[in-house]
Coordinates of C-alpha atoms in Angstrom, one line a residue:
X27 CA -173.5 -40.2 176.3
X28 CA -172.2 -38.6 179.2
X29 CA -168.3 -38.4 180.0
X30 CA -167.3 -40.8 182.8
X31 CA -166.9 -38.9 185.7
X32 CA -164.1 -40.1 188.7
X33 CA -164.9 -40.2 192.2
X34 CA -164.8 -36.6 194.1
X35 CA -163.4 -36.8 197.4
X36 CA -165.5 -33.7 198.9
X37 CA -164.5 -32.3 201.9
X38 CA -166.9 -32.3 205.5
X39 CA -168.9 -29.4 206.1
X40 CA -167.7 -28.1 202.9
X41 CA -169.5 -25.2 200.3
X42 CA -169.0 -27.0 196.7
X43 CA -169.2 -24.8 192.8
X44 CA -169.0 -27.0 190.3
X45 CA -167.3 -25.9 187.1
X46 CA -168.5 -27.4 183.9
X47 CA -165.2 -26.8 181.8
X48 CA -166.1 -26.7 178.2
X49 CA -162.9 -27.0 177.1
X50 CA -161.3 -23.9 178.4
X51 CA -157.3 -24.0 179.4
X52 CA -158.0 -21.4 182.1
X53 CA -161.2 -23.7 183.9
X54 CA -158.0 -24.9 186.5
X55 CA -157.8 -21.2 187.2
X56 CA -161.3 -20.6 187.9
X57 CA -161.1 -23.8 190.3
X58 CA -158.0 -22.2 191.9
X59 CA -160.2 -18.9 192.7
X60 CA -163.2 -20.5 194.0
X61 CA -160.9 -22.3 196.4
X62 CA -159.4 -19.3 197.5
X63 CA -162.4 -17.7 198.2
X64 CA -163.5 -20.4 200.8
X65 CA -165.2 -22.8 198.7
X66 CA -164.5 -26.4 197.5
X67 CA -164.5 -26.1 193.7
X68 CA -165.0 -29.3 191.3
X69 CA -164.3 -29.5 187.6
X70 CA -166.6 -31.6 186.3
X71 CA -167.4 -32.8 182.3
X72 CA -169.4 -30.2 180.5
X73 CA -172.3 -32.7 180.0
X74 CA -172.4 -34.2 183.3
X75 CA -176.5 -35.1 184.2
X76 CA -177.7 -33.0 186.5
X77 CA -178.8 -35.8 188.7
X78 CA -174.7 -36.4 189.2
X79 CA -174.6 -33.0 190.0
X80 CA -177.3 -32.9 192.5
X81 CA -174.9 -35.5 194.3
X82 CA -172.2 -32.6 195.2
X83 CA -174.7 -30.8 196.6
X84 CA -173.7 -28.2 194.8
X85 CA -174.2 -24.2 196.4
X86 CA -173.6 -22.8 192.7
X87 CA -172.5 -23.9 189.3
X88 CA -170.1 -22.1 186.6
X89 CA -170.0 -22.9 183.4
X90 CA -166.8 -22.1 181.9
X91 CA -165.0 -20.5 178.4
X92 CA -164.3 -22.5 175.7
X93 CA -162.9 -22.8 172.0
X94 CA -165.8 -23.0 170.4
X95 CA -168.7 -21.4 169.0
X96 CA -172.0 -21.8 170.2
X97 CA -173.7 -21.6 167.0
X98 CA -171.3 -24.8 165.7
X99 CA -173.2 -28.0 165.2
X100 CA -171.4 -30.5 167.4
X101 CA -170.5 -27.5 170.2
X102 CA -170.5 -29.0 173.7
X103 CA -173.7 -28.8 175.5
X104 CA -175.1 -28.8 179.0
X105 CA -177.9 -30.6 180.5
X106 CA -180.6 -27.8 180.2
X107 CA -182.0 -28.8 183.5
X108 CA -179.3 -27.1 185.2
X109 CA -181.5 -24.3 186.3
X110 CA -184.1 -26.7 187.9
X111 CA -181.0 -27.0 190.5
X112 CA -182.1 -24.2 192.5
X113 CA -178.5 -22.7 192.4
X114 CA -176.9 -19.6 191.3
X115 CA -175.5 -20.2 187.7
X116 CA -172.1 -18.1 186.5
X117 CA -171.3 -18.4 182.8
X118 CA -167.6 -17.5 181.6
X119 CA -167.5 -16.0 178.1
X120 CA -168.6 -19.7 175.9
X121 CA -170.7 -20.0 179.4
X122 CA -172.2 -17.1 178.9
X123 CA -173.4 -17.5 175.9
X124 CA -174.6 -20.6 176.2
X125 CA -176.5 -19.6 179.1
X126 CA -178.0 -16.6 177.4
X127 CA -179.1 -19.2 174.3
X128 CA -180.8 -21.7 176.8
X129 CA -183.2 -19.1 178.1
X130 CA -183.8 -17.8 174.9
X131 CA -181.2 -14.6 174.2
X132 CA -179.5 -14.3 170.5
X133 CA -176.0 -15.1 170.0
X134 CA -174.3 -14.3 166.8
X135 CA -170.8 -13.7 165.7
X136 CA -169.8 -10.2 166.8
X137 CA -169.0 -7.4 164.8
X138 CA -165.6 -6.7 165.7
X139 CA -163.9 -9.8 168.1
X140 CA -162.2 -8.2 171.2
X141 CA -159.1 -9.5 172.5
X142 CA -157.2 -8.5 174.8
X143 CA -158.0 -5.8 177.9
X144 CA -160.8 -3.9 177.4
X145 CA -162.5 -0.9 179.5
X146 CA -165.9 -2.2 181.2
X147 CA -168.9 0.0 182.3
X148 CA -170.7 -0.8 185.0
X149 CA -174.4 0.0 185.0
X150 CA -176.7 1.0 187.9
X151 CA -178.3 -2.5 188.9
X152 CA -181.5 -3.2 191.3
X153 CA -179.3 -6.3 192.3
X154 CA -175.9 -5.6 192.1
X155 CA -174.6 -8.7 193.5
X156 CA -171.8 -10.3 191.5
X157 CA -170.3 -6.8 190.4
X158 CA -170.9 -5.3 194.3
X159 CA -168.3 -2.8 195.5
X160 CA -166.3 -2.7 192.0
X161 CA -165.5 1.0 190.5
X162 CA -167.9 2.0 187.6
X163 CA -165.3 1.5 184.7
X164 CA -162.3 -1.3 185.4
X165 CA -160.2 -3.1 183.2
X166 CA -161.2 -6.5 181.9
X167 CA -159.7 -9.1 179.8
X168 CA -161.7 -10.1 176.4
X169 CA -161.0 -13.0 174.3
X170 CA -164.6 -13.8 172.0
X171 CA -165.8 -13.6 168.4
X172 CA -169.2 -14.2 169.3
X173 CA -171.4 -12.2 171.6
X174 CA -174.9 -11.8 173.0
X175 CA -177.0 -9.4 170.6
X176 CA -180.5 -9.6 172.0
X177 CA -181.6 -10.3 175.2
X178 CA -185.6 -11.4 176.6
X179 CA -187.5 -8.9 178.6
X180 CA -185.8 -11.3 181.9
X181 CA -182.7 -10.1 181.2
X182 CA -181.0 -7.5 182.6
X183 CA -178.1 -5.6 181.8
X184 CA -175.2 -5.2 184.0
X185 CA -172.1 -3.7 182.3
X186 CA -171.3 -2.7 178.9
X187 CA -167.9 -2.3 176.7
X188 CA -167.2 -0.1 173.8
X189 CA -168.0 -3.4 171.2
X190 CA -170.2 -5.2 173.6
X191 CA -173.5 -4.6 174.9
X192 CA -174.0 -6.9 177.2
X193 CA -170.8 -7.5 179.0
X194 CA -172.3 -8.5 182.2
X195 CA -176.0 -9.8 182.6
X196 CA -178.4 -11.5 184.9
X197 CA -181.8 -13.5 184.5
X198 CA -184.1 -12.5 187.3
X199 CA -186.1 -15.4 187.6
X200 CA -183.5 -17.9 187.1
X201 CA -180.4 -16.7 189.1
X202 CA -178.3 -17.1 185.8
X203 CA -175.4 -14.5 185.7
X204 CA -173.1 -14.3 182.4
X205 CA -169.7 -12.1 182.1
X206 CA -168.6 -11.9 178.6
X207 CA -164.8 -11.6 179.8
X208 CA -162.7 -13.5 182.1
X209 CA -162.5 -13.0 185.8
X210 CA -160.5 -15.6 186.6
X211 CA -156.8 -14.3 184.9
X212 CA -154.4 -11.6 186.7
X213 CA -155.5 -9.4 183.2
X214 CA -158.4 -8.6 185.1
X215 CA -157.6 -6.7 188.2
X216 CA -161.0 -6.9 189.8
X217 CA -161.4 -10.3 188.5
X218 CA -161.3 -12.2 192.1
X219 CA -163.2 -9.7 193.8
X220 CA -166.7 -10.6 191.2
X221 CA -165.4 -14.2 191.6
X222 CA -165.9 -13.5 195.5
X223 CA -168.6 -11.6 195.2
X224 CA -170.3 -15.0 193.7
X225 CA -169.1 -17.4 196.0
X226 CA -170.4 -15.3 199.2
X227 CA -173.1 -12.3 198.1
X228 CA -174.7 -14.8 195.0
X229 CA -174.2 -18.3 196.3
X230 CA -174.0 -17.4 200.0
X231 CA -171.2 -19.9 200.5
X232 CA -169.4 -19.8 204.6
X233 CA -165.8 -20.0 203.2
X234 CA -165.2 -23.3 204.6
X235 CA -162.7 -24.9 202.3
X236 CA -159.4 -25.2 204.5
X237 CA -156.3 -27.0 204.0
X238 CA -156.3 -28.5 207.7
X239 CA -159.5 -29.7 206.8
X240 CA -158.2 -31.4 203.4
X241 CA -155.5 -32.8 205.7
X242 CA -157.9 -34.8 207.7
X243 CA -160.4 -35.8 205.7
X244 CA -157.7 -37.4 203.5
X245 CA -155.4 -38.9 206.5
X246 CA -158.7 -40.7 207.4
X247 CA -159.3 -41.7 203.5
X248 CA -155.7 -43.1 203.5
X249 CA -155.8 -44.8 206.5
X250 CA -159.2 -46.4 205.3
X251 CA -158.7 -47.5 202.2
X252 CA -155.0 -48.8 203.5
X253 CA -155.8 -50.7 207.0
X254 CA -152.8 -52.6 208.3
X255 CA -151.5 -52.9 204.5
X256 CA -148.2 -51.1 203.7
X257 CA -147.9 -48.2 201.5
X258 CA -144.5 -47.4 199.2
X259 CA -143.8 -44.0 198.1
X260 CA -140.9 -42.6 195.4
X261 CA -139.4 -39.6 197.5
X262 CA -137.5 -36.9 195.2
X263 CA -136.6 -34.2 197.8
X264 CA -139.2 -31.9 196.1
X265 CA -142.2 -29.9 197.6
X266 CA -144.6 -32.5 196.3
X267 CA -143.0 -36.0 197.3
X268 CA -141.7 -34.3 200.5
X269 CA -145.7 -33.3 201.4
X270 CA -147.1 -36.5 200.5
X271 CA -144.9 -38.5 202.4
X272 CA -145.4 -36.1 205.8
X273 CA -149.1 -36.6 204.7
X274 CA -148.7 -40.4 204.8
X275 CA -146.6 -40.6 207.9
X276 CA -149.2 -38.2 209.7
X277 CA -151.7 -41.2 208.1
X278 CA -150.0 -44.5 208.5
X279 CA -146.7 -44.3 210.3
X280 CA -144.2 -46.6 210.0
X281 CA -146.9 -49.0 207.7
X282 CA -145.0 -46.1 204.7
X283 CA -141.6 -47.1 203.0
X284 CA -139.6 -44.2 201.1
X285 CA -137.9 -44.9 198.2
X286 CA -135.6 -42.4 196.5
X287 CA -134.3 -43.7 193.5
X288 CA -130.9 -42.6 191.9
X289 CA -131.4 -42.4 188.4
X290 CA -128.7 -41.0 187.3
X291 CA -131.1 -37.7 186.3
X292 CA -130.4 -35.9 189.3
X293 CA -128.6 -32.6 190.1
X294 CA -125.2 -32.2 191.7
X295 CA -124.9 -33.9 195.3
X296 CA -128.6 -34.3 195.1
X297 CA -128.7 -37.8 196.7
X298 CA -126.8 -37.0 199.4
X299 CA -129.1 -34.2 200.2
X300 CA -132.2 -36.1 200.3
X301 CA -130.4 -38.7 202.5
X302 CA -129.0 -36.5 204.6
X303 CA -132.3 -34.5 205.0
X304 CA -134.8 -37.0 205.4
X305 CA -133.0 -39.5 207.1
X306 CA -132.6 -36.6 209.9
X307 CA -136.6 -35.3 209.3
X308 CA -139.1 -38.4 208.9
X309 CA -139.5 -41.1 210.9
X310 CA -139.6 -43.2 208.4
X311 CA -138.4 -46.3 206.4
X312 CA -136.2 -44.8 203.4
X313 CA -134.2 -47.2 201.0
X314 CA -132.1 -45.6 198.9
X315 CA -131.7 -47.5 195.0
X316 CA -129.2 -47.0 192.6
X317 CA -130.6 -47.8 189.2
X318 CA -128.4 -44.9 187.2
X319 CA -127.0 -47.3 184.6
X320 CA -130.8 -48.7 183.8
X321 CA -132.0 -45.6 183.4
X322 CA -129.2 -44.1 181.4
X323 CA -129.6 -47.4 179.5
X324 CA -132.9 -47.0 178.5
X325 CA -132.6 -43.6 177.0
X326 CA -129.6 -44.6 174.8
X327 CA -130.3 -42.9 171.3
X328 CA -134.0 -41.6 172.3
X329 CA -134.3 -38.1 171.3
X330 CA -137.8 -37.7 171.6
X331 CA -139.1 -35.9 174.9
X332 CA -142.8 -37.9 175.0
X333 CA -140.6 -41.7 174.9
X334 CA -138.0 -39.9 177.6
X335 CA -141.1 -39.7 179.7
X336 CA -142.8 -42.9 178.8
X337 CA -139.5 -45.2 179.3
X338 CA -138.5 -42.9 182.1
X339 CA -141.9 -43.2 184.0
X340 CA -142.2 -47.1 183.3
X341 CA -138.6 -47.8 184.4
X342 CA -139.9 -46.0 187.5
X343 CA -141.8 -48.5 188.2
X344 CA -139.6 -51.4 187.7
X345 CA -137.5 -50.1 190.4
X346 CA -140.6 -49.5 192.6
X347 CA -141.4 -53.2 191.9
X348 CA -137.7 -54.6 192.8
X349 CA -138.0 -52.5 195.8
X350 CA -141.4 -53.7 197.0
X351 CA -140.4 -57.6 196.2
X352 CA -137.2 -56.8 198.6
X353 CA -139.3 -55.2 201.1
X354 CA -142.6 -57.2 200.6
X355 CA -146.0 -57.0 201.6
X356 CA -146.5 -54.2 199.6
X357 CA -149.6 -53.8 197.8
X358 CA -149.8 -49.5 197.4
X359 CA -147.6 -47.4 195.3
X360 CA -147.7 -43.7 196.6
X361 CA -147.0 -40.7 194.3
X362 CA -147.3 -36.9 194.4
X363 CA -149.6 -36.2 191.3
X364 CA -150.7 -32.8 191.4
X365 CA -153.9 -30.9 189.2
X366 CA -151.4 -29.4 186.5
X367 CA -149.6 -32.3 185.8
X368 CA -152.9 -34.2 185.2
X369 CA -154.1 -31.6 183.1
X370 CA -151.3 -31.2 181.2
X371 CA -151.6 -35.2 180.1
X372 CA -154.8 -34.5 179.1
X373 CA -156.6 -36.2 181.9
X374 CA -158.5 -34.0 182.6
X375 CA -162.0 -34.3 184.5
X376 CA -164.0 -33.0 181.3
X377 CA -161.9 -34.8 179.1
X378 CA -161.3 -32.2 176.8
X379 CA -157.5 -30.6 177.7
X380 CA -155.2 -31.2 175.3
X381 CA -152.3 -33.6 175.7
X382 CA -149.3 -31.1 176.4
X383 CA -147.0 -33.5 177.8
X384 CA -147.1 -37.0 179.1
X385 CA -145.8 -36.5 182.9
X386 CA -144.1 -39.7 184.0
X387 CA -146.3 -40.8 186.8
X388 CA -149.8 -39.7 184.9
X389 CA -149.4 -40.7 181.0
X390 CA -145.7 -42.3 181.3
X391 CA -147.5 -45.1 183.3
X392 CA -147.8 -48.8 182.3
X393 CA -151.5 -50.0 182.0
X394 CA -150.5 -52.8 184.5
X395 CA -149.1 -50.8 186.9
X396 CA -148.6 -53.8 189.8
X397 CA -149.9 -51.6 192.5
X398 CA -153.1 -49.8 193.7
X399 CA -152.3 -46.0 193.5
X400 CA -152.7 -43.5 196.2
X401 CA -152.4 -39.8 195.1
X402 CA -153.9 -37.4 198.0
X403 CA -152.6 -34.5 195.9
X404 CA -154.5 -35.0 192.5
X405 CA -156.6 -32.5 193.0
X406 CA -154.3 -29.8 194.3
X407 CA -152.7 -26.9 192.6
X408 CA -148.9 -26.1 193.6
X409 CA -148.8 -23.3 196.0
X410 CA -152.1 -25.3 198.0
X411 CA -149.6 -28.0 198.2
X412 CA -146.9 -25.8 199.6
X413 CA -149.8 -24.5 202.3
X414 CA -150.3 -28.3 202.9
X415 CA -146.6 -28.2 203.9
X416 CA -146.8 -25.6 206.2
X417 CA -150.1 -27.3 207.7
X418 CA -147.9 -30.3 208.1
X419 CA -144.9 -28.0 209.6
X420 CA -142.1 -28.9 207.3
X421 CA -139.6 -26.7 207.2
X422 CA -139.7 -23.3 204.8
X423 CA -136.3 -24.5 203.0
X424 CA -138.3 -27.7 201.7
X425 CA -142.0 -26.0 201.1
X426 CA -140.2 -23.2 199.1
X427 CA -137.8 -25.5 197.4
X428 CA -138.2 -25.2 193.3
X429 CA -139.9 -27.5 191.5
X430 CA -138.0 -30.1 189.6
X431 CA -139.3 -32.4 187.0
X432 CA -140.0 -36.2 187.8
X433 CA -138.0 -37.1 184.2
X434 CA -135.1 -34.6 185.9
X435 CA -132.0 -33.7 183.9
X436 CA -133.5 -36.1 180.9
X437 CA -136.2 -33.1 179.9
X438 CA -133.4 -30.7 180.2
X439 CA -130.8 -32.4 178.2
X440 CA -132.6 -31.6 174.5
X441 CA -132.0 -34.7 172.6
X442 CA -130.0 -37.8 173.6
X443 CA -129.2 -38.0 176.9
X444 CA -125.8 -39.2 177.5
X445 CA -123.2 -39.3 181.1
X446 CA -121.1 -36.6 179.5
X447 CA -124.1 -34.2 178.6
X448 CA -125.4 -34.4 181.7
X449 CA -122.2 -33.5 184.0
X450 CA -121.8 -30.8 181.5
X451 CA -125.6 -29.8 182.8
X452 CA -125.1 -30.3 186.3
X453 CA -122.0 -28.2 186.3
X454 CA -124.2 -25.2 184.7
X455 CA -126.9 -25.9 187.0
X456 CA -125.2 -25.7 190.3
X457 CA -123.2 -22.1 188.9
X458 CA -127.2 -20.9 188.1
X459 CA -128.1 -21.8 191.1
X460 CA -125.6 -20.4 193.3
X461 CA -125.9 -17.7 192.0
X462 CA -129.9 -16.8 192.0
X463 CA -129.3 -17.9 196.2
X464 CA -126.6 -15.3 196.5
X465 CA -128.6 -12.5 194.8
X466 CA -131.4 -13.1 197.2
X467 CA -133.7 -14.1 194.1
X468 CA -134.6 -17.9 195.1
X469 CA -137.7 -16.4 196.9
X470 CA -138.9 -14.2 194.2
X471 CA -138.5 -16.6 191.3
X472 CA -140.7 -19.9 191.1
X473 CA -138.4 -21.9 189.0
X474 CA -134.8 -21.2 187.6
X475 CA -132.9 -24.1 185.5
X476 CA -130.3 -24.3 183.3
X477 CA -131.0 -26.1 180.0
X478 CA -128.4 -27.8 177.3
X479 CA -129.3 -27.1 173.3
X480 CA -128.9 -29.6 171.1
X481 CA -126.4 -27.2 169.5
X482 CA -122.7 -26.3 168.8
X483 CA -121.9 -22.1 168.0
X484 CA -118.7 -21.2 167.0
X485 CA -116.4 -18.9 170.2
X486 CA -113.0 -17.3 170.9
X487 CA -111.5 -18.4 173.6
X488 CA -108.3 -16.7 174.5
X489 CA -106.4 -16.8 170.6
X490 CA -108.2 -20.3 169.4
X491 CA -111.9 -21.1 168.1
X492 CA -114.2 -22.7 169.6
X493 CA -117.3 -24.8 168.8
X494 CA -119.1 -25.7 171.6
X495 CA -122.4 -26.3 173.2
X496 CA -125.0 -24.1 174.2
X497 CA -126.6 -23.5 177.2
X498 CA -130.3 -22.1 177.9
X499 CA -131.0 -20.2 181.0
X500 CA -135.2 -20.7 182.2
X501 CA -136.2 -18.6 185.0
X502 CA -140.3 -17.6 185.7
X503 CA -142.3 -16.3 188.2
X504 CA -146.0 -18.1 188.9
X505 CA -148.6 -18.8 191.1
X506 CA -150.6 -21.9 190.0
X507 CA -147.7 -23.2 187.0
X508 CA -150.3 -23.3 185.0
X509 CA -149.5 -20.1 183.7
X510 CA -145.8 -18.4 183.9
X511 CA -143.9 -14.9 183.1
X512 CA -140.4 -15.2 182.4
X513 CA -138.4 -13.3 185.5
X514 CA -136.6 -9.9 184.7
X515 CA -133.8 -11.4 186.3
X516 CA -131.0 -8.3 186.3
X517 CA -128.7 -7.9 183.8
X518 CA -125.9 -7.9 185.9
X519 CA -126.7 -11.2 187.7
X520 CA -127.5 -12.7 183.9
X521 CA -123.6 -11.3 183.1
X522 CA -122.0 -13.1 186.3
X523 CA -123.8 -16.5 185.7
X524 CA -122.6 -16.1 181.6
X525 CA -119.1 -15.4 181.7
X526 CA -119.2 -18.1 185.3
X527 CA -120.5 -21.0 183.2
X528 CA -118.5 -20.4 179.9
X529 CA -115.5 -19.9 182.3
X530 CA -116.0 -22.7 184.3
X531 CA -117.6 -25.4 182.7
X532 CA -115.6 -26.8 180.0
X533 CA -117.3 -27.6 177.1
X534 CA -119.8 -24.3 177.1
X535 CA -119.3 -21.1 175.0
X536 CA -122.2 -19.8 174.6
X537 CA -125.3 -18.7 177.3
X538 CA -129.0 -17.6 176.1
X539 CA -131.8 -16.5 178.2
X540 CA -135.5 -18.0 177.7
X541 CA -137.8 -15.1 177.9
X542 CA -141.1 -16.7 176.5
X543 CA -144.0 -17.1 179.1
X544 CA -146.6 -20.1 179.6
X545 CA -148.5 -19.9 177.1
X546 CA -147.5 -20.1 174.4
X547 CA -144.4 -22.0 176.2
X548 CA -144.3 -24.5 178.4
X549 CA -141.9 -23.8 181.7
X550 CA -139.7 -26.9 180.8
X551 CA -138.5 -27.3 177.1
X552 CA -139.8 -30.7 177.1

């Protein structure tokens, strides 16, 4: 039985690849590069019927990697009619070779697996569409134990490397193209430009996709599917919540109530920034709720980071719900979901990501939530959100603000979550932060946070010992935050924040810095 697919909102006028993820962690990155390319990309389950498919009106399909082998009984499958669609077919690495298998090629576990970059050749080609305008050898990154080993007289060879054969390859009756490496990752320098090259020279897409156009079509959506109902919506002061509620007062006006809720889980002199600031900047309705001592009540003794989320996210909505009463007429709850922190939950449209982390307004959700959801930014990646906000003309100092989590200090406080922990955060925070801004490194970095261990160490300070707490330093540089490199922050700033925290912040001897990237990590600890 097919996977239950959810309703695609699909832009006007708008080129559409679907993307069959088969399981993949890097299929969000391949719908990020078909987006910037011009094209509306869809992710869609790996055995969706092709007569669901026909309904996106698709200009080209891509099947994506995956974990598995396709010689596995039980390996995911596509609907074999998806060449009777009379569009351009791209298989990524599991793609390919199923591709290959479907119109009759042999697949077999390779001889030696390549991982990792890899030199490819590129051969002379009668067609050279998807690898047009490339040099003849680049650098491409591998990651496959099994490979294509024979090929039917319809095939044709593209590019080769040193263990594989048939690195690149096209069918010549039915438009099926197959790269045995993956385009979509940074690894692979020329990697967007074949990506490009089939959006526009394969598919012959008019690189339509634009964020004013996603603007519109959703502010009509919104105000649709609202009428003259009103609309509440949990503002944080971050790029996301900031966005959606400029989106919804662009949409509905002064039908939207802001909510910011102090939950006690914020950084230093937070509140009174967001009040300050948005007070001054929407025209809109914003209460402001203390419910610190709930929350704080709620995680007493809870150590684990998936309940933080969980009683976090459904105390959210308690709060919402008080709010709402107080205000009434309310019947739509507003939040800024975004792509990552769906797939991350493992909500993903295939239904096959795994379940990294329950985000507090995605899997931290009670079943009976009370309201009807609106979340304009589900199918957004981070930095399109950011271009939303510049569409929408907020100011750079609120579009380029870092992320911070929904669960806030809770996810950076490893294990219970207590008053005293959490000043003890704050103050080590604010020092980080002061001095990333002053080094001119805000800009450069994509998210820097301070993070408290669950840990004492032993110290000297001045002729006594000490045994103290110890503090983490994260800092990373990313496009999408799906993936993340730690930041090569200098040594000399690293020294400075040190010796500031342990000098400053009683309570602190010790300061360690986080150099592992996403993946295997995740950017928050928990």
């Amino acid at each position: 039985m097919a996977a239950k697919q959810p309703s695609i909102r699909i832009p006007d006028n708008t080129d559409v690849i679907v993307i069959l993820d088969f399981g993949a962690q890097y299929a969000q990155l391949i719908a990020r590069r078909v987006r910037e390319a011009g094209a509306f990309s869809i992710l869609a389950a790996p055995d969706t019927p092709v007569e669901t498919l026909r309904k996106y009106h698709p200009k080209g399909l891509i099947l994506s990697g995956g974990p598995s082998s396709v010689n596995e009984v039980g390996s995911p499958r596509c609907d074999e009619r998806i060449f009777d669609l009379g569009v351009p077919v791209l298989g990524i690495c599991y793609g390919m070779q199923l591709g290959c298998l479907m119109l009759g090629a042999d697949v077999r576990s390779a001889g030696k697996r390549e991982f990792g970059r890899t030199t490819l050749n590129i051969l002379p080609s009668q067609e050279p569409g998807l690898l047009s305008n490339l040099p003849a050898t680049t650098t491409v990154w591998m990651s496959h134990g099994d490979q294509v080993e024979q090929l039917p007289p319809e095939f044709e060879a593209l590019a080769t490397t040193l263990n594989c054969p048939f690195a690149a390859v096209r069918h010549a009756k039915r438009r099926f193209y197959g790269v045995q490496f993956h385009p979509e990752v940074t690894h692979t320098p020329h990697g967007i430009d074949m990506l490009r090259n089939f959006v526009y020279e394969v598919c012959h897409c008019r690189g339509t996709w634009r964020m004013s156009d996603f603007l519109e079509n959703e502010c009509r959506r919104i105000r649709t599917e609202v009428g003259d109902r009103r609309v509440i919506c949990g503002l944080s002061g971050g790029v996301d919540s900031s966005v959606l509620a400029a989106m919804l007062i662009r949409a509905i006006g002064r039908q939207l109530t802001c909510v910011f809720v102090d939950n006690g889980l914020l950084r230093k002199a937070e509140r009174q920034l967001v009040e300050s600031t948005f007070r001054d900047h929407f025209d809109a309705d914003l209460r402001v709720v203390d419910a610190s001592g709930q929350f704080l009540a709620d995680l007493r003794g809870v150590t684990d980071p998936q309940e933080k989320r969980r009683r976090i996210g459904h105390r959210f909505i308690e709060v919402f719900k008080e709010a709402a009463n107080e205000i009434g007429g309310i019947e739509f709850l507003a939040q800024g979901t975004l792509y990552p922190d769906v797939i991350e939950s493992g909500h993903s449209l295939a239904g096959t990501a795994a379940n990294i982390k329950l985000h507090h307004n995605v899997g931290g959700l009670p079943d009976e939530l009370g309201f009807k959801l609106i979340e304009p930014l589900r199918d957004l990646f981070k930095d399109e959100v950011r271009k939303l906000g510049a569409v929408l003309g907020l100011p750079d100092q609120i579009i380029w603000r870092h992320p911070f989590p929904g669960p806030g200090l809770a996810v950076r406080v490893i294990g219970e979550v207590t008053r005293a922990r959490l000043d003890v955060l704050r103050d080590c925070d604010e020092i980080l932060l002061e001095e990333i801004v002053s080094n001119n490194l805000y800009r450069s970095t994509s998210q820097v946070f301070a993070v408290l261990l669950p840990i004492q160490s032993v110290g000297v300070m001045g002729d006594g010992r000490t045994y103290e707490s110890v503090v983490a330093i994260r800092a990373v540089e990313t496009q999408d935050f799906m993936t993340a490199d730690w930041a090569r922050i200098p040594f000399s700033v690293l020294a400075t924040i040190s010796s500031r925290i342990i000098n400053e912040v009683r309570g602190v001897n010790r300061v360690v810095y986080d150099i592992s990237s996403k993946p295997p990590a995740t950017i928050e600890w928990e």
